[in-house]
Amino acid sequence: MDCFSLSSHPFSPSFLTKKPPKFSSSLSLSPESDPHPPSSAKIRRPQTPTTLKTTVTKPTHITTPPPLNPPLNSKIPKNPLRNLINTSKPPTPPSNPLSNKLWLSSRISPPEEPLPSPEITVLPSPAAEPDDPRPPAPEFRQEGKIFVGNLPLWIKKNEIAEFFRQLGPVKNVVLIKGHDDMERNVGFCFVIYGGPTAASAAAKAVEFDGVEFRGRVLTVRLDDGRRLKERAEERSRWAAAADGSPEVRKEYRSKWHEEREVSRKEFRRVVESEQENWQAVVSAFQRVKKPSRGEFGLMAKYYARRGDKHNARATFESMRARGIEPNSYVYTNLVNAYAVARDMRGALACVEEMKDEDIEMSVVTYSILIKGFNNIGDAEAADKWFREAKQNLTSLNAVIYSNVIYAHCQTGNMDRAEELVREMEEEGIDAPINLYHTMMDGYTEVHNEEKCLVVFERLKECGFTPSVISYGCLINLYIKMGKVSKALEVSDAMESHGINHNSKTYSMLINGFVKQDDFTNAFAIFEDMIKEGLKPDAVLYNNIIEAFCKMGNMDRAIRIVDEMQREKHKPSSRTFTPIIRGLAKQGQTRRALEIVDMMRRTGCIPTVETFNVLISGLVGKQQMAKAVEIIDDMLLGGIAPNECTYTTIMQGYASLGDTGKAFEYFTKIKDEGLKLDAYTYEALLKACCKAGRMQSALAVTREMSAQHIPRGTYVYNILIDGWARRGDVWEAADLMEQMKRDGVSPSIHTYTSFINACCKAGDMQRATKTIEEMEAIGMKPNVKTYTTLIHGWARASLPEKALRCFEEMKLEGLRPDKAVYHCLMTSLLSRATFAEEHVYLGILSISREMVELGLTVDMGTAVHWSKCLRKIERTGGELTEALQKTFPPAWNSLDANSNKIDHNIADVNSDSYFNYENYEENHDSSEETGSASDDDDNDDGHRFWF
């Protein structure tokens, strides 16, 4: 099983045992560094005597013990503490890498209070304590940062940056403003240089001290870190008081600071606890006085979760207007807002802003971009940004890998998904259980049952316990493959392990039964769910609505929508689409439009797809006038028809053979700049072939070649059908050969159309050879193929061979449909006047089968068959008695012996009761056209039944 490499460690929860982490340190040691540093981090290296001489001010009272005074010519050792350390045994370096880093930092950092030298003892005077000239700790000092004072109060940041940019690239300007007035400066700022020349640029900037700038004499000094140290100490005091201890009293600089801190805490509490209360969150944010970057970033994050890109952008711009520069965290939240709103163009614009301002994208930013492209189904763009993240970032995490793998699984590109999983293992990143579920969903999309089960077993081997989601992935697999019985087995196994169903697994099972038109079991599952105490969600309501629509119970489906709203579930277009389609198929256009209005009232805005469903239903009923009126209603509502709308109209006119109207809407597609695809040309071809204009059809195929639109199986089927209607078996045969030369595989519909051409031409020998050719390549004839062949034998006046073909069809396990019985009985009755025994017995056999199946013919067919029977049995007999059982009930109310039958019915000719051309038209391959199933189309093709 080579789906992807998996870890062999029995206790590892990952695909592969994770590699040890690599530690990288930004500290570099010179060659003179001591290779064996002391293990104690408390021992500090003292300053040299030269440093003591220049930095320590000698106090008035100094007590120097004579024995410790070194001679003037004595050599002071480089390390005065050398004698305090046992030199016989070198110190052992710490084993912990983190402790080693701490030891290095304590060694490089200057001590806060230097230890006195053994040779010199300095006692400070208690009367006067000199100022501490030592610089602050280096952790508070920022390289390339300078202090600029005595600035005009009206100065702007861009003016300061432009003035100091002449010495080097300015990374940031921190302009200090008053805490009580956001618009007033306090007269000083900090300029931070960036790039490799930051330190030298800052040193040169000090030379600007005393330079006149905008009417003021500047004070420029290197930043000593004092302000950052004070802020750190202040934060420490505040953090110490945050535990709520009564003995610790929090200190604020003013009442304003206290109120500000309280409002900030309240804002964070509201964001965490009342996320659904939008007004409460906004009000809490507005009560914060002088929000910091953290508050602005948190507010942008809140809007991002809601997909509110407009308010997120407004918050971002408000922060900038207050002089607060965004960082990577704020930009990432802004990108997330656009991504959740599915506006990836806006998200990419935010990324360009980040790059223009030299703000590095983090792994979270890349993950959000990849997830955003997942939501719009653009796996190629998601993979592009993943490759960029891999190139720019030193390390990736499981989240970003899971997002890009999910993108490829959704598009069915499992080879790339497996490649990414192997790459993830090689990086030593542990795979979470969600990644297993993602891979199972991917294999479900491509219907790869074997590998899906492999991942499920591997999930258990790696120490994960299968959850309801794990079993739900398997149930979804079998439902999509049409194996509902297998899905029920998985359901039983899940329950045997003590895992209860949730609403999603119940929805999957109900959806599986609805697809198979097994409404009894679908509603039984629904009742089981209610007994378990689970409440239906929007998805489950949609499945129930679809079940009622397929049953034709539209009133009940509409009541389910009302119940759905009472349960506070918002209907979507998925809710109303089956209802609109069902009403349109029933010809209830007015009610379908009322559902569209109901859709608007519930807050679900109808789209062009909604109207396309309505138009498609009307076209299926050949109500073209009403379908065209729907287009006018769309235009009045401000909804522009798309190419699918016009193509559906073209298909309707094509079924009627109205070539002129089909070309008219084809021209509209061109004039409005819409995309011409294969479906549009197929509709046009169908119109030409239906009208018998085969030369126009060939012209359409030439234009398709000029537009580089390939001719698929369905295009060849349309052309073969066109030549078959004209009985031109030679042209149909040429198309079959050309189809093979082009590498297009014939389908069962292709062979059926060619057999129809042979039957129309009376070449039943070639039709029989075609059947043998199909069986040779492993393609078995279906009901339509046998029906076509039976019709051909009937046209050839060979009912005995038609009867033999009928028996072969039943031996193959195929169930004859109404058209087969109709065609076969008509053929037998046409030869019944010769009183052949096999014909006589065939009529009796077919009659009994029709009665057993409950098939009843319409009045026109009954009249035609009755006329044939009178030629055989003038006064009635066994055949008449058997066949009249298939006649409609109204037939018994007529006096068949008294010629009181309406002449309009009696004059029905032999072609009107069964239109085989309509049968061919309504039995196109549903796999190729994407149309309704055969059962739906049969009602239109056999309109003389029932």
JSON list of C-alpha atoms in Angstrom, two decimals, residues 328 332 335 351-352 354-355 359-366 369 385 388 392-393:
[
{"chain": "A", "resi": 328, "resn": "SER", "atom": "CA", "xyz": [2.70, 41.19, 11.45]},
{"chain": "A", "resi": 332, "resn": "THR", "atom": "CA", "xyz": [-2.38, 38.73, 9.60]},
{"chain": "A", "resi": 335, "resn": "VAL", "atom": "CA", "xyz": [-5.65, 39.13, 5.73]},
{"chain": "A", "resi": 351, "resn": "VAL", "atom": "CA", "xyz": [0.02, 40.95, 1.58]},
{"chain": "A", "resi": 352, "resn": "GLU", "atom": "CA", "xyz": [1.47, 43.42, -0.90]},
{"chain": "A", "resi": 354, "resn": "MET", "atom": "CA", "xyz": [3.03, 44.00, 4.18]},
{"chain": "A", "resi": 355, "resn": "LYS", "atom": "CA", "xyz": [5.86, 43.46, 1.71]},
{"chain": "A", "resi": 359, "resn": "ILE", "atom": "CA", "xyz": [6.93, 43.32, 7.43]},
{"chain": "A", "resi": 360, "resn": "GLU", "atom": "CA", "xyz": [7.74, 39.63, 7.25]},
{"chain": "A", "resi": 361, "resn": "MET", "atom": "CA", "xyz": [4.93, 37.15, 6.76]},
{"chain": "A", "resi": 362, "resn": "SER", "atom": "CA", "xyz": [4.67, 34.53, 9.47]},
{"chain": "A", "resi": 363, "resn": "VAL", "atom": "CA", "xyz": [3.65, 30.91, 9.13]},
{"chain": "A", "resi": 364, "resn": "VAL", "atom": "CA", "xyz": [0.19, 31.92, 10.37]},
{"chain": "A", "resi": 365, "resn": "THR", "atom": "CA", "xyz": [-0.17, 34.44, 7.53]},
{"chain": "A", "resi": 366, "resn": "TYR", "atom": "CA", "xyz": [0.76, 31.84, 4.93]},
{"chain": "A", "resi": 369, "resn": "LEU", "atom": "CA", "xyz": [-3.78, 32.49, 2.65]},
{"chain": "A", "resi": 385, "resn": "TRP", "atom": "CA", "xyz": [1.83, 30.15, -1.54]},
{"chain": "A", "resi": 388, "resn": "GLU", "atom": "CA", "xyz": [6.77, 30.47, -1.10]},
{"chain": "A", "resi": 392, "resn": "ASN", "atom": "CA", "xyz": [11.00, 32.07, 3.03]},
{"chain": "A", "resi": 393, "resn": "LEU", "atom": "CA", "xyz": [10.45, 30.42, 6.42]}
]
